[in-house]
Amino acid sequence: DIQMTQSPSTLAASVGDTVTITCRASQNILDWLAWYQQKPGKAPKLLISKASDLETGVPSRFSGTGSGTEFTLTISSLQVDDFATYYCQQYSSYQYTFGQGTKLEI
Amino acid sequence: QATLRESGPALVKPRQTLTLTCTVSGFSLSESGMFVTWIRQPPGKALEWLALIDWDGDTYYSTSLKNRLTISRDTSKDQVVLTMTNVDPVDTATYYCARRFSRWGMDVWGQGTTVAVSS
């Protein structure tokens, strides 16, 4: 299976900051990568598909880059609503896998 | 709009079989490029992908759980069913079904159903 490794596991930031979360794949997944945001007690929300395609309705302060094995999610001008847990997920193979998550804390 | 809703027992005894149903609306399970997946999340832990079924009815499973899982669909009822055999307390989790279409990630999720495995 393709392993997805996210870093950091926890990230402390302040409103207005810009933060970056990294996701590494154990093998080449081209750009078949999605990013999700999850808040406590809620289902995950799709933010980005195909490594960099922003889902409709997602604020433009979210952006994704990367291809192959290394990917980043950047959130600029952090808002209070952005404090949540973020997951990457590969869908290059039919055995999907998630990263272990990054908790973004105030 | 597309929606998914999970249903199933809240409590299952160890060694029993768990059956979860995902009822979908607003889209067709048979539309080319459509996938329905099952994901779970133990309390306080990360998301874990379990299984998927595509528009042709082809199925795929997590390598670590494939011997215990079966995913199937009933297109006449707009339902996708996941069965997990021989459950254990470590299978206690919130179980989600989600849709994936074409090139996009999983864009529509159910609200999740919480399952506890306990005697």
PDB file of C-alpha atoms in Angstrom:
ATOM      1  CA  ASP A   1       0.000   0.000   0.000  1.00  0.00           C
ATOM      2  CA  ILE A   2       1.027   3.590  -0.525  1.00  0.00           C
ATOM      3  CA  GLN A   3       1.930   5.221   2.779  1.00  0.00           C
ATOM      4  CA  MET A   4       1.153   8.888   3.346  1.00  0.00           C
ATOM      5  CA  THR A   5       3.205  10.799   5.914  1.00  0.00           C
ATOM      6  CA  GLN A   6       2.041  14.202   7.079  1.00  0.00           C
ATOM      7  CA  SER A   7       4.046  16.735   9.029  1.00  0.00           C
ATOM      8  CA  PRO A   8       3.804  18.251  11.472  1.00  0.00           C
ATOM      9  CA  SER A   9       1.329  16.306  13.584  1.00  0.00           C
ATOM     10  CA  THR A  10       0.419  19.449  15.479  1.00  0.00           C
ATOM     11  CA  LEU A  11       0.861  23.052  14.451  1.00  0.00           C
ATOM     12  CA  ALA A  12       0.315  26.084  16.660  1.00  0.00           C
ATOM     13  CA  ALA A  13      -0.438  29.352  14.898  1.00  0.00           C
ATOM     14  CA  SER A  14      -2.236  32.640  15.313  1.00  0.00           C
ATOM     15  CA  VAL A  15      -4.974  34.382  13.393  1.00  0.00           C
ATOM     16  CA  GLY A  16      -3.425  36.075  10.380  1.00  0.00           C
ATOM     17  CA  ASP A  17      -0.488  33.672  10.103  1.00  0.00           C
ATOM     18  CA  THR A  18       0.405  31.639   7.045  1.00  0.00           C
ATOM     19  CA  VAL A  19       0.995  27.925   7.642  1.00  0.00           C
ATOM     20  CA  THR A  20       2.140  25.008   5.519  1.00  0.00           C
ATOM     21  CA  ILE A  21       1.404  21.313   5.995  1.00  0.00           C
ATOM     22  CA  THR A  22       3.457  18.717   4.161  1.00  0.00           C
ATOM     23  CA  CYS A  23       2.378  15.315   2.914  1.00  0.00           C
ATOM     24  CA  ARG A  24       4.779  12.740   1.503  1.00  0.00           C
ATOM     25  CA  ALA A  25       3.824   9.625  -0.425  1.00  0.00           C
ATOM     26  CA  SER A  26       5.855   6.442  -0.280  1.00  0.00           C
ATOM     27  CA  GLN A  27       5.727   6.208  -4.071  1.00  0.00           C
ATOM     28  CA  ASN A  28       4.834   8.366  -7.049  1.00  0.00           C
ATOM     29  CA  ILE A  29       1.134   9.256  -6.984  1.00  0.00           C
ATOM     30  CA  LEU A  30       1.370  11.889  -9.745  1.00  0.00           C
ATOM     31  CA  ASP A  31      -1.147  14.503  -8.575  1.00  0.00           C
ATOM     32  CA  TRP A  32      -3.835  12.161  -7.266  1.00  0.00           C
ATOM     33  CA  LEU A  33      -3.958  13.827  -3.896  1.00  0.00           C
ATOM     34  CA  ALA A  34      -6.789  15.406  -1.924  1.00  0.00           C
ATOM     35  CA  TRP A  35      -6.823  17.546   1.201  1.00  0.00           C
ATOM     36  CA  TYR A  36      -9.609  17.533   3.782  1.00  0.00           C
ATOM     37  CA  GLN A  37     -10.505  19.652   6.785  1.00  0.00           C
ATOM     38  CA  GLN A  38     -12.214  18.042   9.760  1.00  0.00           C
ATOM     39  CA  LYS A  39     -13.722  19.725  12.798  1.00  0.00           C
ATOM     40  CA  PRO A  40     -14.602  17.834  15.976  1.00  0.00           C
ATOM     41  CA  GLY A  41     -17.699  15.699  15.638  1.00  0.00           C
ATOM     42  CA  LYS A  42     -18.069  16.452  11.946  1.00  0.00           C
ATOM     43  CA  ALA A  43     -17.392  14.612   8.716  1.00  0.00           C
ATOM     44  CA  PRO A  44     -14.329  15.694   6.758  1.00  0.00           C
ATOM     45  CA  LYS A  45     -14.751  18.399   4.150  1.00  0.00           C
ATOM     46  CA  LEU A  46     -12.980  18.235   0.801  1.00  0.00           C
ATOM     47  CA  LEU A  47     -10.764  21.270   0.222  1.00  0.00           C
ATOM     48  CA  ILE A  48      -8.526  20.356  -2.698  1.00  0.00           C
ATOM     49  CA  SER A  49      -8.461  17.640  -5.382  1.00  0.00           C
ATOM     50  CA  LYS A  50      -5.738  16.697  -7.830  1.00  0.00           C
ATOM     51  CA  ALA A  51      -3.148  18.296  -5.560  1.00  0.00           C
ATOM     52  CA  SER A  52      -4.067  21.882  -6.425  1.00  0.00           C
ATOM     53  CA  ASP A  53      -7.696  22.166  -7.570  1.00  0.00           C
ATOM     54  CA  LEU A  54      -9.704  24.116  -5.029  1.00  0.00           C
ATOM     55  CA  GLU A  55     -13.177  22.765  -4.339  1.00  0.00           C
ATOM     56  CA  THR A  56     -15.992  25.157  -5.160  1.00  0.00           C
ATOM     57  CA  GLY A  57     -16.759  27.387  -2.210  1.00  0.00           C
ATOM     58  CA  VAL A  58     -13.430  26.880  -0.456  1.00  0.00           C
ATOM     59  CA  PRO A  59     -11.718  30.217   0.296  1.00  0.00           C
ATOM     60  CA  SER A  60      -8.784  31.135  -1.886  1.00  0.00           C
ATOM     61  CA  ARG A  61      -6.520  31.409   1.172  1.00  0.00           C
ATOM     62  CA  PHE A  62      -6.242  27.615   0.859  1.00  0.00           C
ATOM     63  CA  SER A  63      -3.829  26.378  -1.781  1.00  0.00           C
ATOM     64  CA  GLY A  64      -2.173  23.096  -2.664  1.00  0.00           C
ATOM     65  CA  THR A  65       0.972  22.286  -4.577  1.00  0.00           C
ATOM     66  CA  GLY A  66       3.077  19.286  -5.452  1.00  0.00           C
ATOM     67  CA  SER A  67       3.295  16.210  -7.572  1.00  0.00           C
ATOM     68  CA  GLY A  68       4.984  12.850  -7.428  1.00  0.00           C
ATOM     69  CA  THR A  69       5.735  12.224  -3.768  1.00  0.00           C
ATOM     70  CA  GLU A  70       5.755  15.613  -2.050  1.00  0.00           C
ATOM     71  CA  PHE A  71       2.778  17.875  -1.513  1.00  0.00           C
ATOM     72  CA  THR A  72       1.917  20.923   0.534  1.00  0.00           C
ATOM     73  CA  LEU A  73      -1.228  22.594   1.785  1.00  0.00           C
ATOM     74  CA  THR A  74      -0.809  26.278   2.546  1.00  0.00           C
ATOM     75  CA  ILE A  75      -3.312  28.352   4.442  1.00  0.00           C
ATOM     76  CA  SER A  76      -2.676  32.069   4.335  1.00  0.00           C
ATOM     77  CA  SER A  77      -4.163  34.732   6.589  1.00  0.00           C
ATOM     78  CA  LEU A  78      -5.491  32.160   9.063  1.00  0.00           C
ATOM     79  CA  GLN A  79      -9.010  32.739  10.281  1.00  0.00           C
ATOM     80  CA  VAL A  80     -10.548  31.391  13.481  1.00  0.00           C
ATOM     81  CA  ASP A  81     -12.666  29.021  11.383  1.00  0.00           C
ATOM     82  CA  ASP A  82      -9.506  27.375   9.982  1.00  0.00           C
ATOM     83  CA  PHE A  83      -8.434  25.816  13.271  1.00  0.00           C
ATOM     84  CA  ALA A  84      -9.171  22.148  12.661  1.00  0.00           C
ATOM     85  CA  THR A  85      -7.472  18.905  11.681  1.00  0.00           C
ATOM     86  CA  TYR A  86      -6.261  18.462   8.115  1.00  0.00           C
ATOM     87  CA  TYR A  87      -5.731  15.192   6.250  1.00  0.00           C
ATOM     88  CA  CYS A  88      -4.129  14.357   2.948  1.00  0.00           C
ATOM     89  CA  GLN A  89      -5.350  11.333   1.001  1.00  0.00           C
ATOM     90  CA  GLN A  90      -4.015   9.628  -2.087  1.00  0.00           C
ATOM     91  CA  TYR A  91      -6.266   8.147  -4.735  1.00  0.00           C
ATOM     92  CA  SER A  92      -3.623   7.088  -7.203  1.00  0.00           C
ATOM     93  CA  SER A  93      -4.256   3.444  -6.453  1.00  0.00           C
ATOM     94  CA  TYR A  94      -7.569   1.883  -5.576  1.00  0.00           C
ATOM     95  CA  GLN A  95      -6.261   1.234  -2.072  1.00  0.00           C
ATOM     96  CA  TYR A  96      -6.766   4.772  -0.857  1.00  0.00           C
ATOM     97  CA  THR A  97      -4.750   5.927   2.119  1.00  0.00           C
ATOM     98  CA  PHE A  98      -4.866   8.942   4.416  1.00  0.00           C
ATOM     99  CA  GLY A  99      -2.117  10.754   6.191  1.00  0.00           C
ATOM    100  CA  GLN A 100      -2.217  10.670   9.972  1.00  0.00           C
ATOM    101  CA  GLY A 101      -3.536  14.212  10.196  1.00  0.00           C
ATOM    102  CA  THR A 102      -2.273  17.632  11.256  1.00  0.00           C
ATOM    103  CA  LYS A 103      -4.050  19.404  14.092  1.00  0.00           C
ATOM    104  CA  LEU A 104      -3.910  23.152  13.638  1.00  0.00           C
ATOM    105  CA  GLU A 105      -4.222  24.832  17.007  1.00  0.00           C
ATOM    106  CA  ILE A 106      -4.504  28.402  18.105  1.00  0.00           C
TER     107      ILE A 106
ATOM    108  CA  GLN B   1     -27.992  17.765  -4.357  1.00  0.00           C
ATOM    109  CA  ALA B   2     -26.060  14.611  -3.562  1.00  0.00           C
ATOM    110  CA  THR B   3     -26.438  13.168  -0.084  1.00  0.00           C
ATOM    111  CA  LEU B   4     -25.334  10.010   1.684  1.00  0.00           C
ATOM    112  CA  ARG B   5     -26.703   8.620   4.929  1.00  0.00           C
ATOM    113  CA  GLU B   6     -25.191   5.803   6.976  1.00  0.00           C
ATOM    114  CA  SER B   7     -27.241   3.453   9.087  1.00  0.00           C
ATOM    115  CA  GLY B   8     -26.488   0.450  11.230  1.00  0.00           C
ATOM    116  CA  PRO B   9     -26.288  -0.809  14.796  1.00  0.00           C
ATOM    117  CA  ALA B  10     -24.787   1.376  17.485  1.00  0.00           C
ATOM    118  CA  LEU B  11     -23.537  -1.615  19.465  1.00  0.00           C
ATOM    119  CA  VAL B  12     -22.140  -4.930  18.295  1.00  0.00           C
ATOM    120  CA  LYS B  13     -20.721  -7.798  20.336  1.00  0.00           C
ATOM    121  CA  PRO B  14     -17.210  -9.105  19.716  1.00  0.00           C
ATOM    122  CA  ARG B  15     -16.928 -11.800  17.026  1.00  0.00           C
ATOM    123  CA  GLN B  16     -20.239 -10.753  15.467  1.00  0.00           C
ATOM    124  CA  THR B  17     -20.715  -9.415  11.947  1.00  0.00           C
ATOM    125  CA  LEU B  18     -21.321  -5.701  11.481  1.00  0.00           C
ATOM    126  CA  THR B  19     -23.525  -4.573   8.597  1.00  0.00           C
ATOM    127  CA  LEU B  20     -23.652  -0.902   7.642  1.00  0.00           C
ATOM    128  CA  THR B  21     -25.805   0.633   4.941  1.00  0.00           C
ATOM    129  CA  CYS B  22     -25.152   3.820   2.987  1.00  0.00           C
ATOM    130  CA  THR B  23     -28.249   5.216   1.310  1.00  0.00           C
ATOM    131  CA  VAL B  24     -27.515   7.732  -1.397  1.00  0.00           C
ATOM    132  CA  SER B  25     -29.609  10.283  -3.199  1.00  0.00           C
ATOM    133  CA  GLY B  26     -29.082  12.940  -5.818  1.00  0.00           C
ATOM    134  CA  PHE B  27     -26.751  10.840  -7.964  1.00  0.00           C
ATOM    135  CA  SER B  28     -26.557   7.443  -9.604  1.00  0.00           C
ATOM    136  CA  LEU B  29     -24.333   4.654  -8.342  1.00  0.00           C
ATOM    137  CA  SER B  30     -24.024   3.512 -11.952  1.00  0.00           C
ATOM    138  CA  GLU B  31     -22.832   6.783 -13.444  1.00  0.00           C
ATOM    139  CA  SER B  32     -19.470   6.347 -15.126  1.00  0.00           C
ATOM    140  CA  GLY B  33     -16.689   7.599 -12.852  1.00  0.00           C
ATOM    141  CA  MET B  34     -18.695   7.256  -9.653  1.00  0.00           C
ATOM    142  CA  PHE B  35     -17.240   5.643  -6.550  1.00  0.00           C
ATOM    143  CA  VAL B  36     -18.678   5.125  -3.084  1.00  0.00           C
ATOM    144  CA  THR B  37     -16.219   4.499  -0.294  1.00  0.00           C
ATOM    145  CA  TRP B  38     -16.284   3.587   3.373  1.00  0.00           C
ATOM    146  CA  ILE B  39     -13.947   5.239   5.851  1.00  0.00           C
ATOM    147  CA  ARG B  40     -13.774   4.904   9.622  1.00  0.00           C
ATOM    148  CA  GLN B  41     -12.332   6.928  12.466  1.00  0.00           C
ATOM    149  CA  PRO B  42     -11.702   5.467  15.922  1.00  0.00           C
ATOM    150  CA  PRO B  43     -12.218   7.935  18.762  1.00  0.00           C
ATOM    151  CA  GLY B  44      -9.464  10.535  18.755  1.00  0.00           C
ATOM    152  CA  LYS B  45      -7.631   8.889  15.880  1.00  0.00           C
ATOM    153  CA  ALA B  46      -7.037   9.404  12.181  1.00  0.00           C
ATOM    154  CA  LEU B  47      -9.226   8.525   9.239  1.00  0.00           C
ATOM    155  CA  GLU B  48      -8.814   5.007   7.858  1.00  0.00           C
ATOM    156  CA  TRP B  49      -9.998   4.057   4.394  1.00  0.00           C
ATOM    157  CA  LEU B  50     -11.797   0.698   4.270  1.00  0.00           C
ATOM    158  CA  ALA B  51     -13.324  -0.130   0.896  1.00  0.00           C
ATOM    159  CA  LEU B  52     -14.807   1.223  -2.300  1.00  0.00           C
ATOM    160  CA  ILE B  53     -17.176   0.158  -5.028  1.00  0.00           C
ATOM    161  CA  ASP B  54     -17.167   1.749  -8.448  1.00  0.00           C
ATOM    162  CA  TRP B  55     -19.836   2.430 -11.050  1.00  0.00           C
ATOM    163  CA  ASP B  56     -19.318  -1.005 -12.604  1.00  0.00           C
ATOM    164  CA  GLY B  57     -19.644  -2.766  -9.273  1.00  0.00           C
ATOM    165  CA  ASP B  58     -15.930  -3.485  -9.018  1.00  0.00           C
ATOM    166  CA  THR B  59     -14.716  -3.589  -5.435  1.00  0.00           C
ATOM    167  CA  TYR B  60     -11.469  -2.709  -3.673  1.00  0.00           C
ATOM    168  CA  TYR B  61     -10.410  -3.170  -0.067  1.00  0.00           C
ATOM    169  CA  SER B  62      -7.904  -2.046   2.500  1.00  0.00           C
ATOM    170  CA  THR B  63      -5.096  -4.564   2.423  1.00  0.00           C
ATOM    171  CA  SER B  64      -5.104  -4.921   6.200  1.00  0.00           C
ATOM    172  CA  LEU B  65      -8.856  -5.583   6.443  1.00  0.00           C
ATOM    173  CA  LYS B  66      -9.738  -7.226   3.153  1.00  0.00           C
ATOM    174  CA  ASN B  67     -10.272 -10.654   4.689  1.00  0.00           C
ATOM    175  CA  ARG B  68     -13.030  -9.244   6.905  1.00  0.00           C
ATOM    176  CA  LEU B  69     -14.775  -6.787   4.610  1.00  0.00           C
ATOM    177  CA  THR B  70     -17.351  -7.067   1.875  1.00  0.00           C
ATOM    178  CA  ILE B  71     -18.762  -4.077   0.020  1.00  0.00           C
ATOM    179  CA  SER B  72     -21.781  -4.458  -2.227  1.00  0.00           C
ATOM    180  CA  ARG B  73     -24.515  -2.348  -3.728  1.00  0.00           C
ATOM    181  CA  ASP B  74     -28.178  -2.481  -4.601  1.00  0.00           C
ATOM    182  CA  THR B  75     -28.739   0.063  -7.340  1.00  0.00           C
ATOM    183  CA  SER B  76     -32.516  -0.391  -7.181  1.00  0.00           C
ATOM    184  CA  LYS B  77     -32.427   0.818  -3.579  1.00  0.00           C
ATOM    185  CA  ASP B  78     -29.580   3.331  -4.057  1.00  0.00           C
ATOM    186  CA  GLN B  79     -27.671   1.598  -1.289  1.00  0.00           C
ATOM    187  CA  VAL B  80     -24.110   0.512  -0.656  1.00  0.00           C
ATOM    188  CA  VAL B  81     -23.573  -2.050   2.088  1.00  0.00           C
ATOM    189  CA  LEU B  82     -20.417  -2.792   4.050  1.00  0.00           C
ATOM    190  CA  THR B  83     -20.111  -5.931   6.117  1.00  0.00           C
ATOM    191  CA  MET B  84     -17.292  -6.557   8.557  1.00  0.00           C
ATOM    192  CA  THR B  85     -16.922  -9.992  10.068  1.00  0.00           C
ATOM    193  CA  ASN B  86     -15.471 -11.029  13.420  1.00  0.00           C
ATOM    194  CA  VAL B  87     -15.526  -7.542  14.963  1.00  0.00           C
ATOM    195  CA  ASP B  88     -13.303  -6.626  17.886  1.00  0.00           C
ATOM    196  CA  PRO B  89     -13.317  -3.698  20.321  1.00  0.00           C
ATOM    197  CA  VAL B  90     -10.607  -2.064  18.180  1.00  0.00           C
ATOM    198  CA  ASP B  91     -13.254  -1.723  15.458  1.00  0.00           C
ATOM    199  CA  THR B  92     -15.087   0.801  17.625  1.00  0.00           C
ATOM    200  CA  ALA B  93     -15.277   3.904  15.455  1.00  0.00           C
ATOM    201  CA  THR B  94     -17.391   6.350  13.536  1.00  0.00           C
ATOM    202  CA  TYR B  95     -18.018   4.890  10.094  1.00  0.00           C
ATOM    203  CA  TYR B  96     -18.518   7.209   7.139  1.00  0.00           C
ATOM    204  CA  CYS B  97     -19.539   6.614   3.571  1.00  0.00           C
ATOM    205  CA  ALA B  98     -18.469   9.132   0.960  1.00  0.00           C
ATOM    206  CA  ARG B  99     -18.776   9.723  -2.744  1.00  0.00           C
ATOM    207  CA  ARG B 100     -15.931  10.209  -5.141  1.00  0.00           C
ATOM    208  CA  PHE B 101     -16.614  11.237  -8.722  1.00  0.00           C
ATOM    209  CA  SER B 102     -14.218  11.302 -11.639  1.00  0.00           C
ATOM    210  CA  ARG B 103     -11.013  13.251 -10.928  1.00  0.00           C
ATOM    211  CA  TRP B 104     -12.166  14.734  -7.664  1.00  0.00           C
ATOM    212  CA  GLY B 105     -11.584  13.619  -4.111  1.00  0.00           C
ATOM    213  CA  MET B 106     -14.384  12.533  -1.803  1.00  0.00           C
ATOM    214  CA  ASP B 107     -16.653  15.516  -2.128  1.00  0.00           C
ATOM    215  CA  VAL B 108     -19.821  14.383  -0.347  1.00  0.00           C
ATOM    216  CA  TRP B 109     -19.816  12.563   2.986  1.00  0.00           C
ATOM    217  CA  GLY B 110     -22.487  11.126   5.183  1.00  0.00           C
ATOM    218  CA  GLN B 111     -22.797  12.362   8.740  1.00  0.00           C
ATOM    219  CA  GLY B 112     -21.244   9.152  10.046  1.00  0.00           C
ATOM    220  CA  THR B 113     -22.573   6.396  12.262  1.00  0.00           C
ATOM    221  CA  THR B 114     -20.922   5.492  15.540  1.00  0.00           C
ATOM    222  CA  VAL B 115     -20.390   1.823  16.266  1.00  0.00           C
ATOM    223  CA  ALA B 116     -19.176   0.423  19.562  1.00  0.00           C
ATOM    224  CA  VAL B 117     -17.927  -3.143  19.855  1.00  0.00           C
ATOM    225  CA  SER B 118     -18.421  -4.413  23.366  1.00  0.00           C
ATOM    226  CA  SER B 119     -19.755  -7.437  25.167  1.00  0.00           C
TER     227      SER B 119
END
